[in-house]
């Protein structure tokens, strides 16, 4: 049989096998056929798909090769057609060798059976034998075996095949190889396309365009295309010199151009036909000639100044002029505007006129900086100063600058606007300018700060008036308040108003810490006003809350409402007093402010007079301009003063100080006429007339200042002097009471000593042995404590912890991290001290070490006890030392108090240690170290000895009291009764003083409640002394009398302190308080005039004011409050 016949037979056999569909038959032959069919399918799929993947991978590679070499192939006659044939031949060979030939060689039953037996040698050629015997079964001559034997072989082979997995007979290596190669080829093509997209977008269509010419490849004629082909475009860039960029060349580009403005693009391109000339047409208008080299290469230069497009136009050797249909884009990249920013301070600041502002800034540009300048504007005059200039290329710069404001001759209230300006090195379009954000420096003005605080005080008065209106309208005893819900709703409105007032108080007090003009007494007055207001409002709110909790339903009893109304009446009275005081205090501050302005006026007038004298002598016209400017300033100040005075004169209580006569006197002086006369004289060059007008103006200003000073003096006298009178009266009464109380205490002390001497004489030996015994016990306690102290000093863990804690505390105090003055509790501060990296690291290390040592100590309860003992030890040693001295002086009562203190401490130590020892035993810990055990035992001994001392002293005290009572005669008892009566009289005098100070405190916010509180404690001590004197407890009476003397002295200090506050206020000087900041102006005006004592009704609430309040309860609301209340409730609704 020929090879062709055999091949056809095999193909038919394979097709028959593939079409075998007897899937349900379980005969041996069917099973064998199904196995062969499955393996045959796997062979075809593996080889066919793997081969196709390889062919596709090769096609991708050939396309990339052709795309990159298309311009070269076009130069060769017939080169592109030859490349097509080469690609077709390569693909055909690969297809035949990898797909056709392998499939043909393997596609017959015997070879498939051999594949199966190669995979499974356990078949022992049974499968191939079964196929051959089955095939020969019809030919009796060739078959040497019986059908039964063949059937048995086939059945046995089929059983073995059923147990084998035919899916794994054909390996998948070739299929995986083909797929991997295809994936790699596609990824490679994608990567190349990403980097050469423009070139491939043009060359690939060009590569396949040859196929559009029908029959060229078939005929094998490689004729030149009729349309010229331009390719292999190379672009070389030469950038502007200022950019600092090196020239770059890009080969085989798409022809599109993209570069910095001002760059030069040197273009080189190749065509497929001989050239005579060529040119570039830019934006359809500009013609750029090109030079031709080697008949096919053209070169030229394009200046990049604007965006657009270009194309090639060529003239071939036949004289044909052809324009390339492709348009190539030109994109000009602009030089970006430089950027500059201020990093520090990067915010508006309030500074002094001589401060130094530290600027930190950064600037950057894409190609280079040339200059950075600081631009600032003061009083509409703009200036600039260069901070940095760059001669070399600098694209990024970080700089600092210390800006001294003293060079600018700034004045308080001046405002400086500033920003940074940066220029780049663009020489093509010209330097571009970038600016930072604009920030402002406001020159600190103590006067402006003071005015803002006065405005806050006025806001406080307005809020207090609203609260007063609410309290008057929303009475608690109103029948509507019988509803619990309604009462709470109305009180919530009042409570909100109270919160606003408290916040205003705090804002004012905080602001006054930096106010250099603030009066010393005003601060403490406001502080006391706030405390009184807070106390009375909190008392009412707490009472309402407590009462409402006791009300089960919505009905509030009338008796409860009546009690609550009494508290609200107290609130109303306090608010009334606060409003009257604040009004007068604000008017006084405003008048002082006007007087300060007047002093500035006189200073400006003196300046003008000096300028006029210089102008008359020198004739310098620049001085004339300065004089006119100063006159304008004076005119503005006079207008401001007159406006403020008119406003103040309209106030309810200022008309008696700023009366109509005073205002007329100011007008009659014709200050403004003098100013206008000076202005006209200066314009006309009459310097002598201007000088005379200036002298008249000075006289007028001085008269005006005298009148205002007189008004201020009268207001000051009314404001302060009545308080001083009452304080002096209270101090005299307190001094007299103190002397009488001291005399009574001395007499009681003498009687005590006399009785003690009598008792001591009768019990001299007994007391001597008693005190000797107690001294021995004290020495024993002292030895035990000293022993414990020695161990604690040797305890390394405790000492290291204490040392670390001390270092941490010292570090914090040095850095100002702890409160250092008494105002830190009143005003919360969120500022943290500046700290260097080294200091922060040290603090972190100390904190970490302290925490570790603390954890280690806490692991051992006994170590915690030792630490506690170490902390309390100095106080106990001091008490023990005092106890020893009292024992030597044989003072039983003092000794008993000290002994109890020592016993309390040592017992507490011992109890803690015993609990810790029991805990360690319960946890099964080993025996304590000897030193720890001995220390615990010493503490226990000290506690026992201390308790013995206390018990003996208590017994001796009772024994001595019995003897003292027995030794007292009739004369002693009568003396005690007289002392008790006198003590009662002194207590009544103290109570009267308390009422006096309470009234003074209500009328005068200079008084705080400390003095009254001290008097109350003095009264309680006097009451206790009286009871002890009546009970013949002389030692107890002596203690109470000493306590009352101490409290009287403290009360006197409180009144004297308030008196000093008033004196400071009368002096009219800024308050020199320790917490005031350092921000000041060059000069601060002050007054130091003497004051006179005013009338005694200075602080009396006007009768008319109270009548209006009472009428409001009957008729509605006083007229002055109606609009205020209307506005308030309207805002609540909105």
JSON list of C-alpha atoms in Angstrom, two decimals, residues 493-636:
[
{"chain": "A", "resi": 493, "resn": "UNK", "atom": "CA", "xyz": [-33.94, 81.17, 79.89]},
{"chain": "A", "resi": 494, "resn": "UNK", "atom": "CA", "xyz": [-32.59, 82.98, 82.94]},
{"chain": "A", "resi": 495, "resn": "UNK", "atom": "CA", "xyz": [-29.90, 80.35, 83.40]},
{"chain": "A", "resi": 496, "resn": "UNK", "atom": "CA", "xyz": [-28.73, 80.86, 79.80]},
{"chain": "A", "resi": 497, "resn": "UNK", "atom": "CA", "xyz": [-28.47, 84.59, 80.44]},
{"chain": "A", "resi": 498, "resn": "UNK", "atom": "CA", "xyz": [-26.46, 83.94, 83.60]},
{"chain": "A", "resi": 499, "resn": "UNK", "atom": "CA", "xyz": [-24.03, 81.80, 81.61]},
{"chain": "A", "resi": 500, "resn": "UNK", "atom": "CA", "xyz": [-23.48, 84.63, 79.10]},
{"chain": "A", "resi": 501, "resn": "UNK", "atom": "CA", "xyz": [-22.72, 87.06, 81.93]},
{"chain": "A", "resi": 502, "resn": "UNK", "atom": "CA", "xyz": [-20.25, 84.67, 83.56]},
{"chain": "A", "resi": 503, "resn": "UNK", "atom": "CA", "xyz": [-18.42, 84.22, 80.25]},
{"chain": "A", "resi": 504, "resn": "UNK", "atom": "CA", "xyz": [-18.24, 87.99, 79.77]},
{"chain": "A", "resi": 505, "resn": "UNK", "atom": "CA", "xyz": [-16.78, 88.36, 83.26]},
{"chain": "A", "resi": 506, "resn": "UNK", "atom": "CA", "xyz": [-14.09, 85.82, 82.42]},
{"chain": "A", "resi": 507, "resn": "UNK", "atom": "CA", "xyz": [-13.27, 87.43, 79.06]},
{"chain": "A", "resi": 508, "resn": "UNK", "atom": "CA", "xyz": [-12.87, 90.84, 80.70]},
{"chain": "A", "resi": 509, "resn": "UNK", "atom": "CA", "xyz": [-10.69, 89.57, 83.53]},
{"chain": "A", "resi": 510, "resn": "UNK", "atom": "CA", "xyz": [-8.47, 87.59, 81.15]},
{"chain": "A", "resi": 511, "resn": "UNK", "atom": "CA", "xyz": [-8.11, 90.60, 78.86]},
{"chain": "A", "resi": 512, "resn": "UNK", "atom": "CA", "xyz": [-7.16, 92.89, 81.73]},
{"chain": "A", "resi": 513, "resn": "UNK", "atom": "CA", "xyz": [-4.07, 90.81, 82.38]},
{"chain": "A", "resi": 514, "resn": "UNK", "atom": "CA", "xyz": [-2.53, 92.33, 79.24]},
{"chain": "A", "resi": 515, "resn": "UNK", "atom": "CA", "xyz": [-4.06, 95.80, 79.61]},
{"chain": "A", "resi": 516, "resn": "UNK", "atom": "CA", "xyz": [-1.36, 98.24, 80.71]},
{"chain": "A", "resi": 517, "resn": "UNK", "atom": "CA", "xyz": [-3.89, 101.06, 81.19]},
{"chain": "A", "resi": 518, "resn": "UNK", "atom": "CA", "xyz": [-6.33, 99.07, 83.32]},
{"chain": "A", "resi": 519, "resn": "UNK", "atom": "CA", "xyz": [-6.92, 100.48, 86.77]},
{"chain": "A", "resi": 520, "resn": "UNK", "atom": "CA", "xyz": [-5.70, 98.31, 89.62]},
{"chain": "A", "resi": 521, "resn": "UNK", "atom": "CA", "xyz": [-8.95, 98.48, 91.54]},
{"chain": "A", "resi": 522, "resn": "UNK", "atom": "CA", "xyz": [-11.17, 97.78, 88.53]},
{"chain": "A", "resi": 523, "resn": "UNK", "atom": "CA", "xyz": [-9.78, 94.30, 88.15]},
{"chain": "A", "resi": 524, "resn": "UNK", "atom": "CA", "xyz": [-10.39, 93.28, 91.77]},
{"chain": "A", "resi": 525, "resn": "UNK", "atom": "CA", "xyz": [-13.79, 94.95, 91.73]},
{"chain": "A", "resi": 526, "resn": "UNK", "atom": "CA", "xyz": [-14.82, 92.90, 88.72]},
{"chain": "A", "resi": 527, "resn": "UNK", "atom": "CA", "xyz": [-13.38, 89.79, 90.31]},
{"chain": "A", "resi": 528, "resn": "UNK", "atom": "CA", "xyz": [-15.47, 90.32, 93.44]},
{"chain": "A", "resi": 529, "resn": "UNK", "atom": "CA", "xyz": [-18.54, 91.22, 91.41]},
{"chain": "A", "resi": 530, "resn": "UNK", "atom": "CA", "xyz": [-18.21, 87.98, 89.48]},
{"chain": "A", "resi": 531, "resn": "UNK", "atom": "CA", "xyz": [-17.87, 85.93, 92.65]},
{"chain": "A", "resi": 532, "resn": "UNK", "atom": "CA", "xyz": [-20.91, 87.54, 94.28]},
{"chain": "A", "resi": 533, "resn": "UNK", "atom": "CA", "xyz": [-22.96, 87.20, 91.14]},
{"chain": "A", "resi": 534, "resn": "UNK", "atom": "CA", "xyz": [-21.97, 83.57, 90.71]},
{"chain": "A", "resi": 535, "resn": "UNK", "atom": "CA", "xyz": [-22.73, 82.75, 94.33]},
{"chain": "A", "resi": 536, "resn": "UNK", "atom": "CA", "xyz": [-26.21, 84.29, 94.35]},
{"chain": "A", "resi": 537, "resn": "UNK", "atom": "CA", "xyz": [-27.21, 82.79, 90.99]},
{"chain": "A", "resi": 538, "resn": "UNK", "atom": "CA", "xyz": [-25.87, 79.33, 91.82]},
{"chain": "A", "resi": 539, "resn": "UNK", "atom": "CA", "xyz": [-27.67, 79.42, 95.16]},
{"chain": "A", "resi": 540, "resn": "UNK", "atom": "CA", "xyz": [-30.96, 80.10, 93.40]},
{"chain": "A", "resi": 541, "resn": "UNK", "atom": "CA", "xyz": [-30.39, 77.49, 90.68]},
{"chain": "A", "resi": 542, "resn": "UNK", "atom": "CA", "xyz": [-29.43, 74.81, 93.20]},
{"chain": "A", "resi": 543, "resn": "UNK", "atom": "CA", "xyz": [-32.48, 75.59, 95.32]},
{"chain": "A", "resi": 544, "resn": "UNK", "atom": "CA", "xyz": [-34.77, 75.34, 92.28]},
{"chain": "A", "resi": 545, "resn": "UNK", "atom": "CA", "xyz": [-33.24, 72.03, 91.18]},
{"chain": "A", "resi": 546, "resn": "UNK", "atom": "CA", "xyz": [-33.49, 70.58, 94.68]},
{"chain": "A", "resi": 547, "resn": "UNK", "atom": "CA", "xyz": [-37.08, 71.76, 95.05]},
{"chain": "A", "resi": 548, "resn": "UNK", "atom": "CA", "xyz": [-38.14, 70.35, 91.69]},
{"chain": "A", "resi": 549, "resn": "UNK", "atom": "CA", "xyz": [-36.73, 66.94, 92.60]},
{"chain": "A", "resi": 550, "resn": "UNK", "atom": "CA", "xyz": [-39.02, 66.86, 95.61]},
{"chain": "A", "resi": 551, "resn": "UNK", "atom": "CA", "xyz": [-42.11, 67.65, 93.48]},
{"chain": "A", "resi": 552, "resn": "UNK", "atom": "CA", "xyz": [-43.60, 64.39, 92.25]},
{"chain": "A", "resi": 553, "resn": "UNK", "atom": "CA", "xyz": [-46.24, 65.76, 89.84]},
{"chain": "A", "resi": 554, "resn": "UNK", "atom": "CA", "xyz": [-46.48, 68.96, 87.78]},
{"chain": "A", "resi": 555, "resn": "UNK", "atom": "CA", "xyz": [-47.97, 71.07, 90.59]},
{"chain": "A", "resi": 556, "resn": "UNK", "atom": "CA", "xyz": [-45.53, 73.16, 92.64]},
{"chain": "A", "resi": 557, "resn": "UNK", "atom": "CA", "xyz": [-46.71, 74.18, 96.14]},
{"chain": "A", "resi": 558, "resn": "UNK", "atom": "CA", "xyz": [-47.26, 77.93, 96.72]},
{"chain": "A", "resi": 559, "resn": "UNK", "atom": "CA", "xyz": [-45.07, 77.90, 99.83]},
{"chain": "A", "resi": 560, "resn": "UNK", "atom": "CA", "xyz": [-42.17, 76.54, 97.79]},
{"chain": "A", "resi": 561, "resn": "UNK", "atom": "CA", "xyz": [-42.65, 79.21, 95.15]},
{"chain": "A", "resi": 562, "resn": "UNK", "atom": "CA", "xyz": [-42.61, 81.89, 97.84]},
{"chain": "A", "resi": 563, "resn": "UNK", "atom": "CA", "xyz": [-39.30, 80.61, 99.22]},
{"chain": "A", "resi": 564, "resn": "UNK", "atom": "CA", "xyz": [-37.77, 80.47, 95.74]},
{"chain": "A", "resi": 565, "resn": "UNK", "atom": "CA", "xyz": [-38.96, 84.02, 95.01]},
{"chain": "A", "resi": 566, "resn": "UNK", "atom": "CA", "xyz": [-36.97, 85.25, 98.00]},
{"chain": "A", "resi": 567, "resn": "UNK", "atom": "CA", "xyz": [-33.82, 83.86, 96.39]},
{"chain": "A", "resi": 568, "resn": "UNK", "atom": "CA", "xyz": [-34.71, 85.50, 93.08]},
{"chain": "A", "resi": 569, "resn": "UNK", "atom": "CA", "xyz": [-35.26, 88.80, 94.91]},
{"chain": "A", "resi": 570, "resn": "UNK", "atom": "CA", "xyz": [-31.73, 88.48, 96.28]},
{"chain": "A", "resi": 571, "resn": "UNK", "atom": "CA", "xyz": [-30.52, 87.90, 92.73]},
{"chain": "A", "resi": 572, "resn": "UNK", "atom": "CA", "xyz": [-32.39, 91.01, 91.55]},
{"chain": "A", "resi": 573, "resn": "UNK", "atom": "CA", "xyz": [-30.81, 93.12, 94.31]},
{"chain": "A", "resi": 574, "resn": "UNK", "atom": "CA", "xyz": [-27.34, 91.86, 93.43]},
{"chain": "A", "resi": 575, "resn": "UNK", "atom": "CA", "xyz": [-27.85, 92.57, 89.73]},
{"chain": "A", "resi": 576, "resn": "UNK", "atom": "CA", "xyz": [-29.15, 96.07, 90.51]},
{"chain": "A", "resi": 577, "resn": "UNK", "atom": "CA", "xyz": [-26.06, 96.88, 92.56]},
{"chain": "A", "resi": 578, "resn": "UNK", "atom": "CA", "xyz": [-23.81, 95.38, 89.89]},
{"chain": "A", "resi": 579, "resn": "UNK", "atom": "CA", "xyz": [-25.39, 97.46, 87.10]},
{"chain": "A", "resi": 580, "resn": "UNK", "atom": "CA", "xyz": [-25.09, 100.72, 89.05]},
{"chain": "A", "resi": 581, "resn": "UNK", "atom": "CA", "xyz": [-21.47, 100.06, 89.95]},
{"chain": "A", "resi": 582, "resn": "UNK", "atom": "CA", "xyz": [-20.52, 98.98, 86.42]},
{"chain": "A", "resi": 583, "resn": "UNK", "atom": "CA", "xyz": [-22.15, 102.07, 84.91]},
{"chain": "A", "resi": 584, "resn": "UNK", "atom": "CA", "xyz": [-20.17, 104.42, 87.12]},
{"chain": "A", "resi": 585, "resn": "UNK", "atom": "CA", "xyz": [-16.97, 102.44, 86.65]},
{"chain": "A", "resi": 586, "resn": "UNK", "atom": "CA", "xyz": [-17.33, 102.53, 82.84]},
{"chain": "A", "resi": 587, "resn": "UNK", "atom": "CA", "xyz": [-17.96, 106.28, 82.84]},
{"chain": "A", "resi": 588, "resn": "UNK", "atom": "CA", "xyz": [-14.88, 106.83, 84.99]},
{"chain": "A", "resi": 589, "resn": "UNK", "atom": "CA", "xyz": [-12.74, 104.80, 82.59]},
{"chain": "A", "resi": 590, "resn": "UNK", "atom": "CA", "xyz": [-14.13, 106.67, 79.59]},
{"chain": "A", "resi": 591, "resn": "UNK", "atom": "CA", "xyz": [-13.37, 110.01, 81.17]},
{"chain": "A", "resi": 592, "resn": "UNK", "atom": "CA", "xyz": [-9.82, 108.91, 81.97]},
{"chain": "A", "resi": 593, "resn": "UNK", "atom": "CA", "xyz": [-9.49, 107.85, 78.33]},
{"chain": "A", "resi": 594, "resn": "UNK", "atom": "CA", "xyz": [-10.59, 111.31, 77.15]},
{"chain": "A", "resi": 595, "resn": "UNK", "atom": "CA", "xyz": [-8.07, 112.93, 79.49]},
{"chain": "A", "resi": 596, "resn": "UNK", "atom": "CA", "xyz": [-5.30, 110.74, 78.08]},
{"chain": "A", "resi": 597, "resn": "UNK", "atom": "CA", "xyz": [-6.29, 111.88, 74.59]},
{"chain": "A", "resi": 598, "resn": "UNK", "atom": "CA", "xyz": [-6.10, 115.47, 75.80]},
{"chain": "A", "resi": 599, "resn": "UNK", "atom": "CA", "xyz": [-2.56, 114.89, 77.00]},
{"chain": "A", "resi": 600, "resn": "UNK", "atom": "CA", "xyz": [-1.65, 113.59, 73.58]},
{"chain": "A", "resi": 601, "resn": "UNK", "atom": "CA", "xyz": [-3.25, 116.71, 72.15]},
{"chain": "A", "resi": 602, "resn": "UNK", "atom": "CA", "xyz": [-1.04, 118.97, 74.22]},
{"chain": "A", "resi": 603, "resn": "UNK", "atom": "CA", "xyz": [2.01, 116.95, 73.22]},
{"chain": "A", "resi": 604, "resn": "UNK", "atom": "CA", "xyz": [1.07, 117.32, 69.52]},
{"chain": "A", "resi": 605, "resn": "UNK", "atom": "CA", "xyz": [0.58, 121.08, 70.03]},
{"chain": "A", "resi": 606, "resn": "UNK", "atom": "CA", "xyz": [4.07, 121.33, 71.53]},
{"chain": "A", "resi": 607, "resn": "UNK", "atom": "CA", "xyz": [5.38, 119.45, 68.50]},
{"chain": "A", "resi": 608, "resn": "UNK", "atom": "CA", "xyz": [3.70, 121.96, 66.17]},
{"chain": "A", "resi": 609, "resn": "UNK", "atom": "CA", "xyz": [5.14, 124.87, 68.10]},
{"chain": "A", "resi": 610, "resn": "UNK", "atom": "CA", "xyz": [8.65, 123.42, 67.74]},
{"chain": "A", "resi": 611, "resn": "UNK", "atom": "CA", "xyz": [8.08, 122.87, 64.00]},
{"chain": "A", "resi": 612, "resn": "UNK", "atom": "CA", "xyz": [6.88, 126.47, 63.57]},
{"chain": "A", "resi": 613, "resn": "UNK", "atom": "CA", "xyz": [9.95, 127.83, 65.35]},
{"chain": "A", "resi": 614, "resn": "UNK", "atom": "CA", "xyz": [12.22, 125.75, 63.09]},
{"chain": "A", "resi": 615, "resn": "UNK", "atom": "CA", "xyz": [10.20, 126.80, 60.04]},
{"chain": "A", "resi": 616, "resn": "UNK", "atom": "CA", "xyz": [10.53, 130.48, 60.92]},
{"chain": "A", "resi": 617, "resn": "UNK", "atom": "CA", "xyz": [14.30, 130.10, 61.35]},
{"chain": "A", "resi": 618, "resn": "UNK", "atom": "CA", "xyz": [15.12, 127.85, 58.38]},
{"chain": "A", "resi": 619, "resn": "UNK", "atom": "CA", "xyz": [12.26, 128.35, 55.90]},
{"chain": "A", "resi": 620, "resn": "UNK", "atom": "CA", "xyz": [12.32, 124.62, 55.09]},
{"chain": "A", "resi": 621, "resn": "UNK", "atom": "CA", "xyz": [8.97, 123.91, 53.39]},
{"chain": "A", "resi": 622, "resn": "UNK", "atom": "CA", "xyz": [9.14, 120.22, 54.29]},
{"chain": "A", "resi": 623, "resn": "UNK", "atom": "CA", "xyz": [8.57, 121.30, 57.88]},
{"chain": "A", "resi": 624, "resn": "UNK", "atom": "CA", "xyz": [5.48, 123.14, 56.67]},
{"chain": "A", "resi": 625, "resn": "UNK", "atom": "CA", "xyz": [4.05, 119.87, 55.36]},
{"chain": "A", "resi": 626, "resn": "UNK", "atom": "CA", "xyz": [4.78, 118.15, 58.66]},
{"chain": "A", "resi": 627, "resn": "UNK", "atom": "CA", "xyz": [3.08, 120.95, 60.57]},
{"chain": "A", "resi": 628, "resn": "UNK", "atom": "CA", "xyz": [-0.02, 120.70, 58.39]},
{"chain": "A", "resi": 629, "resn": "UNK", "atom": "CA", "xyz": [-0.13, 116.93, 58.92]},
{"chain": "A", "resi": 630, "resn": "UNK", "atom": "CA", "xyz": [0.17, 117.39, 62.68]},
{"chain": "A", "resi": 631, "resn": "UNK", "atom": "CA", "xyz": [-2.62, 119.98, 62.57]},
{"chain": "A", "resi": 632, "resn": "UNK", "atom": "CA", "xyz": [-4.83, 117.45, 60.78]},
{"chain": "A", "resi": 633, "resn": "UNK", "atom": "CA", "xyz": [-4.08, 114.95, 63.53]},
{"chain": "A", "resi": 634, "resn": "UNK", "atom": "CA", "xyz": [-4.98, 117.51, 66.22]},
{"chain": "A", "resi": 635, "resn": "UNK", "atom": "CA", "xyz": [-8.23, 118.32, 64.44]},
{"chain": "A", "resi": 636, "resn": "UNK", "atom": "CA", "xyz": [-9.20, 114.66, 64.39]}
]
